[in-house]
PDB file of C-alpha atoms in Angstrom:
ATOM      1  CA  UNK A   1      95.159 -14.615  20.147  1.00 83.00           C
ATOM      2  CA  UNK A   2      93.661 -11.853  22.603  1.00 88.00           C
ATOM      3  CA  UNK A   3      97.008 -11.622  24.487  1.00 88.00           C
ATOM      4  CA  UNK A   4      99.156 -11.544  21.156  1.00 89.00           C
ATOM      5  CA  UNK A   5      96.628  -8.404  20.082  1.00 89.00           C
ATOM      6  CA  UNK A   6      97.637  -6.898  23.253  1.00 90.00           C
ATOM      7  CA  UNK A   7     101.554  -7.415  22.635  1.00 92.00           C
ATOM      8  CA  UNK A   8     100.943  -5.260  19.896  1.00 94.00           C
ATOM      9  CA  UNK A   9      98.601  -2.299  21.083  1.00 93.00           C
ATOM     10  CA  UNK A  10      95.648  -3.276  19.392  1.00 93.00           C
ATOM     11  CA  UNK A  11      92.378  -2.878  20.163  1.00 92.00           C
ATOM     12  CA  UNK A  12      90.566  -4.894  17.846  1.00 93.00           C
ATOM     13  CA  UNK A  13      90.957  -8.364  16.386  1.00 94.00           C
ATOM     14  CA  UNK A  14      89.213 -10.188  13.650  1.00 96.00           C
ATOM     15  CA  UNK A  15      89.288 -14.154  13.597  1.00 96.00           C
ATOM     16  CA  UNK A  16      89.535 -15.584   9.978  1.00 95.00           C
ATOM     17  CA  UNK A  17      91.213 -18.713  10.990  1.00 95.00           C
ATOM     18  CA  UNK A  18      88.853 -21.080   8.670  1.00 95.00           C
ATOM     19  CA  UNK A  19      89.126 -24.687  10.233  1.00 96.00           C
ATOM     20  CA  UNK A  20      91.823 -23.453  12.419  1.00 96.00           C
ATOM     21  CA  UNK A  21      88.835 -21.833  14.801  1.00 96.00           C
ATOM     22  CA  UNK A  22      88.030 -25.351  15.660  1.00 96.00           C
ATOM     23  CA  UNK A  23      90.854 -25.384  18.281  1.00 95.00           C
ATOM     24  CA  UNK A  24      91.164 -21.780  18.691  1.00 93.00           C
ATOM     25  CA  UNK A  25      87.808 -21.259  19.580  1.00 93.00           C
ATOM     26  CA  UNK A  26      86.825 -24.501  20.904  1.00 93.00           C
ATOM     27  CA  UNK A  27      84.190 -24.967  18.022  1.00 95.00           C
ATOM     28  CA  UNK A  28      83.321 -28.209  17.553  1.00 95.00           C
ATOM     29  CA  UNK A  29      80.731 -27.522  14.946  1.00 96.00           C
ATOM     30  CA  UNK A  30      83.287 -26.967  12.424  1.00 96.00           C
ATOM     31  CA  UNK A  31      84.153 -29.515  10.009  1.00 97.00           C
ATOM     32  CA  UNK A  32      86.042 -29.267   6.792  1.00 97.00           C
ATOM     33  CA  UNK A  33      84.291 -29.932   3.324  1.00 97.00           C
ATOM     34  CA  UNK A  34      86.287 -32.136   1.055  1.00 98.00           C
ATOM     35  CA  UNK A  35      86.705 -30.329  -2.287  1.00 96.00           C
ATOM     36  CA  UNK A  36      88.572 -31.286  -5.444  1.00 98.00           C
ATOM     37  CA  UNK A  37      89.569 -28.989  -8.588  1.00 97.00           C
ATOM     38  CA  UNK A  38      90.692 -29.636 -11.908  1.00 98.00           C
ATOM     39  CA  UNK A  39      93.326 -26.586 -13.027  1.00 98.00           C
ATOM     40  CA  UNK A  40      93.446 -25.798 -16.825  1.00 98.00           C
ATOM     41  CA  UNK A  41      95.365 -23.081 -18.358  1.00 97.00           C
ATOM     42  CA  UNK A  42      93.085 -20.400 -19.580  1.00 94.00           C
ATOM     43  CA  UNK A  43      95.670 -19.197 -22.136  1.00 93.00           C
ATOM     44  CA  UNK A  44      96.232 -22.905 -23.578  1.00 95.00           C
ATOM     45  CA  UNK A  45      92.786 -24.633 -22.799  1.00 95.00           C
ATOM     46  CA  UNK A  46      91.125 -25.849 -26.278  1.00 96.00           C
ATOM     47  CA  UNK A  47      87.533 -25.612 -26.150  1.00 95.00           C
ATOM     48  CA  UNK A  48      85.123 -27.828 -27.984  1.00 94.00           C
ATOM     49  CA  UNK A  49      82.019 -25.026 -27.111  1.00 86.00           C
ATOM     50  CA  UNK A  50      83.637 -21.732 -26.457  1.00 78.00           C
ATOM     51  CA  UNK A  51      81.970 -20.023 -23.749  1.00 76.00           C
ATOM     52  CA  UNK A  52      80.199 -16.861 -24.929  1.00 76.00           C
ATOM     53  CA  UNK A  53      81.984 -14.740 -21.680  1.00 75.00           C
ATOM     54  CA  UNK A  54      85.223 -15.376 -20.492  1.00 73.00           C
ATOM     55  CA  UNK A  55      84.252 -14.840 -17.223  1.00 83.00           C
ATOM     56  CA  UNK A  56      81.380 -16.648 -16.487  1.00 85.00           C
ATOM     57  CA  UNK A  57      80.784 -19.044 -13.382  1.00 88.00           C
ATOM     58  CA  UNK A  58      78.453 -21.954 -14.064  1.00 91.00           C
ATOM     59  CA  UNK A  59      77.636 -24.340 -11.288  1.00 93.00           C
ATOM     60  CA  UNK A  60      75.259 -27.326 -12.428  1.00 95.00           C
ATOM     61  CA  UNK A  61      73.660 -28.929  -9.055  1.00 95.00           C
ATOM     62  CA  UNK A  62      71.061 -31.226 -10.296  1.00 96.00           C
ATOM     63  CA  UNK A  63      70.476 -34.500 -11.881  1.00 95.00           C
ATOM     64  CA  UNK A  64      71.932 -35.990 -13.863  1.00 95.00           C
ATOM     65  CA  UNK A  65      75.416 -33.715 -14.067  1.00 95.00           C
ATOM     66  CA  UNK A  66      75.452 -32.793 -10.370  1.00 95.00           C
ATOM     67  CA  UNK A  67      74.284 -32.890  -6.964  1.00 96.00           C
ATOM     68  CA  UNK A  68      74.468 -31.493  -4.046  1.00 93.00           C
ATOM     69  CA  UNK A  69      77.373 -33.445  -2.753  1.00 95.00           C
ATOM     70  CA  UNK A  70      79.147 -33.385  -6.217  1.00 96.00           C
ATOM     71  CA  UNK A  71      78.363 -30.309  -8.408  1.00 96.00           C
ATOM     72  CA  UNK A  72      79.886 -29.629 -12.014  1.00 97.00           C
ATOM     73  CA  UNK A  73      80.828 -26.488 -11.909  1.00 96.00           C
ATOM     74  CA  UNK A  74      83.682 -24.518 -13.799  1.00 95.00           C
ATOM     75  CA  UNK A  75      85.258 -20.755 -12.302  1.00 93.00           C
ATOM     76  CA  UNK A  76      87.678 -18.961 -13.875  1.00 93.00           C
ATOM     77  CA  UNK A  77      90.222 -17.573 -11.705  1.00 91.00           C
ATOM     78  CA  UNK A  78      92.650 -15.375 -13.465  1.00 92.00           C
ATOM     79  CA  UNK A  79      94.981 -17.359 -15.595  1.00 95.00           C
ATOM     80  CA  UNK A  80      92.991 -20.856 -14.556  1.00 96.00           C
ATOM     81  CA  UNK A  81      89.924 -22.103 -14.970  1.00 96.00           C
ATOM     82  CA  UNK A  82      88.798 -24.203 -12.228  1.00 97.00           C
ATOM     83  CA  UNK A  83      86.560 -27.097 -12.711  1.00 98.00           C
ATOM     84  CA  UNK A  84      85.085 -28.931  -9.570  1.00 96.00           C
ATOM     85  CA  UNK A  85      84.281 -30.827  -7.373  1.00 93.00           C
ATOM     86  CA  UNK A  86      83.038 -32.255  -4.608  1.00 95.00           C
ATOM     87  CA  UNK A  87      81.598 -30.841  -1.219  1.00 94.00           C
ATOM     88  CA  UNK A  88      81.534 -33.815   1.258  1.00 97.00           C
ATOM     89  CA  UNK A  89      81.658 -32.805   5.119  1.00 96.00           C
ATOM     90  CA  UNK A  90      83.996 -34.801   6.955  1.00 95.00           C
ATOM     91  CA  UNK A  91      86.064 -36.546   3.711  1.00 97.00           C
ATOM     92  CA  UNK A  92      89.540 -36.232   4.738  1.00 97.00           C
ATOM     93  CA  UNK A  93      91.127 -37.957   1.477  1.00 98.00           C
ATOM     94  CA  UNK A  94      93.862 -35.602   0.828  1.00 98.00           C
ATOM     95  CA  UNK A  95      94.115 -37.050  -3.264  1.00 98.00           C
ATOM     96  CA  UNK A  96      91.380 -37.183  -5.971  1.00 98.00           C
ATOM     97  CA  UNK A  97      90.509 -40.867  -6.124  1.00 98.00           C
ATOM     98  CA  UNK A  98      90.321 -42.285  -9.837  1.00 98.00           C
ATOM     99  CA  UNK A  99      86.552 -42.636  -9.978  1.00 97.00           C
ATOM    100  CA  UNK A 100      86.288 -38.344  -9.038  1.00 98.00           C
ATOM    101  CA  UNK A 101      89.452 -37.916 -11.657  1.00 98.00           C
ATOM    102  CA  UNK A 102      86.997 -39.684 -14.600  1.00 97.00           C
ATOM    103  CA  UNK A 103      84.422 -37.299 -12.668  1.00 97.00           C
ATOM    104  CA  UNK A 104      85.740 -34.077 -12.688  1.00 98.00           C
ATOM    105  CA  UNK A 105      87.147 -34.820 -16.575  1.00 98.00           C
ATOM    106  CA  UNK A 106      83.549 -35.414 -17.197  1.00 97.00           C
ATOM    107  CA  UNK A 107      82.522 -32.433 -15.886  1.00 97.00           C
ATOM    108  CA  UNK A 108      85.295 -30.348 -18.066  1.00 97.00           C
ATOM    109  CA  UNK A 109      83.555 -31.667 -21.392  1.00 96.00           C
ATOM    110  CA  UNK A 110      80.194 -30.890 -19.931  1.00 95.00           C
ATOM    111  CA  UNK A 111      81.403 -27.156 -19.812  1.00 95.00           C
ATOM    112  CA  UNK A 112      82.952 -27.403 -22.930  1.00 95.00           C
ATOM    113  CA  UNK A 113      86.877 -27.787 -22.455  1.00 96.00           C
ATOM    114  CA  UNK A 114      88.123 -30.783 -25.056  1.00 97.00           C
ATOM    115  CA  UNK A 115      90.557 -32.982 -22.302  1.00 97.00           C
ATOM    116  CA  UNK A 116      91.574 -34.662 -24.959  1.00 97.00           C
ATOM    117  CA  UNK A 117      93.889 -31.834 -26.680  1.00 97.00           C
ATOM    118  CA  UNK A 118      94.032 -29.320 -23.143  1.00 97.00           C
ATOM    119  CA  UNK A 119      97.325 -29.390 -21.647  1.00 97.00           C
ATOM    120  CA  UNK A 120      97.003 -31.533 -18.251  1.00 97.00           C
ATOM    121  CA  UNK A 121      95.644 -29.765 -15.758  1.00 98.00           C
ATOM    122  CA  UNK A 122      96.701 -29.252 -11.981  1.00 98.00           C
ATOM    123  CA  UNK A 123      94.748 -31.016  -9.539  1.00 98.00           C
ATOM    124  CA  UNK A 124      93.926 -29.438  -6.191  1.00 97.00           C
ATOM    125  CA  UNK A 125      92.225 -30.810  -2.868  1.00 98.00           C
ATOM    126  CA  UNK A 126      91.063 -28.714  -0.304  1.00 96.00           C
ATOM    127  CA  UNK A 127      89.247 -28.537   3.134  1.00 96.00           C
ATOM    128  CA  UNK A 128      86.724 -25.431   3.336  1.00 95.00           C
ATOM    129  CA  UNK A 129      85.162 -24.769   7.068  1.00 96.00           C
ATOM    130  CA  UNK A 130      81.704 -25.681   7.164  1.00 96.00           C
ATOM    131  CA  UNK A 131      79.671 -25.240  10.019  1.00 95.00           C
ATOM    132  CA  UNK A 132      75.775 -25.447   9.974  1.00 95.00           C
ATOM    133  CA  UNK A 133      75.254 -21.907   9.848  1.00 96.00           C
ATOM    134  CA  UNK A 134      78.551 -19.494   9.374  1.00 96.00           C
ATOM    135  CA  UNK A 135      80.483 -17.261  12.720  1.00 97.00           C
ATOM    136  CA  UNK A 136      80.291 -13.371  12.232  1.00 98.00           C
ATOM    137  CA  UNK A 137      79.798 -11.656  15.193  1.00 97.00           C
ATOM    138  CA  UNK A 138      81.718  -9.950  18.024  1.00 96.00           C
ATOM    139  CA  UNK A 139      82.807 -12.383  20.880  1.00 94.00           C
ATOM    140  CA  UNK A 140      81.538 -10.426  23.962  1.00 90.00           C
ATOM    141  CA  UNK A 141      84.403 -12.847  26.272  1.00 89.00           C
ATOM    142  CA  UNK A 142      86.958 -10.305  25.449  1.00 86.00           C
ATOM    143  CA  UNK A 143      85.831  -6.938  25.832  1.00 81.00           C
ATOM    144  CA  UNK A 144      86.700  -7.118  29.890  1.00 85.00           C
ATOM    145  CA  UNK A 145      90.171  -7.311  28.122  1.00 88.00           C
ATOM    146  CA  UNK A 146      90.324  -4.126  26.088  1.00 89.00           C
ATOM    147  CA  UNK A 147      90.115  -6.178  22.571  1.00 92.00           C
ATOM    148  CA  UNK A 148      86.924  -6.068  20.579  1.00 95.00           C
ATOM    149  CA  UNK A 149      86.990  -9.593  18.499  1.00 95.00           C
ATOM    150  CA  UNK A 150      85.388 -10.597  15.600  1.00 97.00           C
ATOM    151  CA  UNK A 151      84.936 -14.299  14.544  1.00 97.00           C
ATOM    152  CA  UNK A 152      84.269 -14.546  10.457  1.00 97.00           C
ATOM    153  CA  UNK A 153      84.544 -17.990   9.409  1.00 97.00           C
ATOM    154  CA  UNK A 154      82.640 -21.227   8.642  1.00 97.00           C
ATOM    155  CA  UNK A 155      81.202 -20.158   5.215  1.00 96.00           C
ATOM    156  CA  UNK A 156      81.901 -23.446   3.525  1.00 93.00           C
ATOM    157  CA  UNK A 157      82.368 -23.493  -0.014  1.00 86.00           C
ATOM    158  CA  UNK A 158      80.858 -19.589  -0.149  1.00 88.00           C
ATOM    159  CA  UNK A 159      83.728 -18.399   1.486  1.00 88.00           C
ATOM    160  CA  UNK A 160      85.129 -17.080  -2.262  1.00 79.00           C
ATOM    161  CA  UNK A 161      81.831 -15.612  -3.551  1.00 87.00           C
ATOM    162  CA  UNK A 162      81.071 -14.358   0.422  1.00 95.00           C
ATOM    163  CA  UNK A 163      84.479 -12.844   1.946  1.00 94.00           C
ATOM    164  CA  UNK A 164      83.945  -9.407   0.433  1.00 96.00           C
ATOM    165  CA  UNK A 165      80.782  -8.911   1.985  1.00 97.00           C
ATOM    166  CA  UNK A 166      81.690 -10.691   5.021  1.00 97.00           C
ATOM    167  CA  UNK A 167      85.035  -8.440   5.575  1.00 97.00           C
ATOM    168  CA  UNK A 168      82.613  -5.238   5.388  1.00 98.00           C
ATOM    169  CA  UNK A 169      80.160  -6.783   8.012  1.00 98.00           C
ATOM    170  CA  UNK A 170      83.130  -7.525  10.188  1.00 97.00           C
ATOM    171  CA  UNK A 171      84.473  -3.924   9.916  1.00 97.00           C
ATOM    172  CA  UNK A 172      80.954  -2.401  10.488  1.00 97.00           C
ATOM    173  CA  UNK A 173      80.867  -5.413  13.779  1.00 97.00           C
ATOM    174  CA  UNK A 174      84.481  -3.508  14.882  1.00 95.00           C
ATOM    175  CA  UNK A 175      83.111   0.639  14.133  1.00 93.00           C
ATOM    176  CA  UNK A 176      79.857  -0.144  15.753  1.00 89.00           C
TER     177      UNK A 176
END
């Protein structure tokens, strides 16, 4: 990574590999969280409860619609709205198993979308780097080399509502 910088005459580097720091840092703490999506159209979705903004995020964590490990929670995402999930460390199950498909429809009527007359929706499953607590700092190993790097990753399922914030810090890590 360092030496490839080099190639090109940089000076600085900023490492936003996600799970791929496990092997190219050596970071062992990193683990990927299992989570699933449901995929409705926005433009063709039927509603049963309309929302009252079209842009609103709800997550639902507790009892008896979610948990910690499985949360109902529904994001819209330009022309989708997302419905999830799950969030289970270590799951490597690359499909949505049949009991989280009846799950995740579940969820969809909980937020309002009627399944029953929605076009069907994509399904998505994903791997987000957890670690216990997330990487942003500068890696003091490669200054002796003329490259200042930055590791940014292991933010978990945050990493969407997070990387703005965490792409400033890393620039303010790089000018400081």
């Amino acid at each position: 990574m360092v030496n490839d910088a080099k190639k090109f005459d940089c000076d600085s580097l900023v490492n936003c590999t996600g799970l791929g720091s496990k092997l190219l840092c050596g970071d062992n703490s990193l683990v990927g969280a299992r989570g699933i999506l449901l995929l409705f159209d926005r433009v063709s979705c039927k509603w049963d409860v309309q929302p009252e903004s079209k842009d609103s995020v709800v997550m639902i964590e507790d009892p008896p619609i979610g948990s910690e490990t499985a949360p109902c929670y529904m994001i819209p995402r330009g022309n989708i709205i997302a419905v999830g999930g799950t969030y289970l460390k270590g799951d490597k199950e690359k499909n949505i198993r049949p009991g989280e498909m009846t799950q995740l429809m579940e969820n969809a009527r909980v937020m309002g979308i009627n399944v029953d007359e929605s076009d069907k929706p994509a399904e998505w499953v994903g791997f987000r780097p957890y670690r216990p607590s997330a990487r942003l700092e500068i890696d003091t190993v490669y200054s002796e080399q003329g490259v200042k790097v930055v590791h940014s990753f292991g933010y978990g399922g945050s990493g969407w509502t997070v990387f703005v914030g965490a792409a400033k810090e890393a620039v303010a890590l790089l000018s400081s």
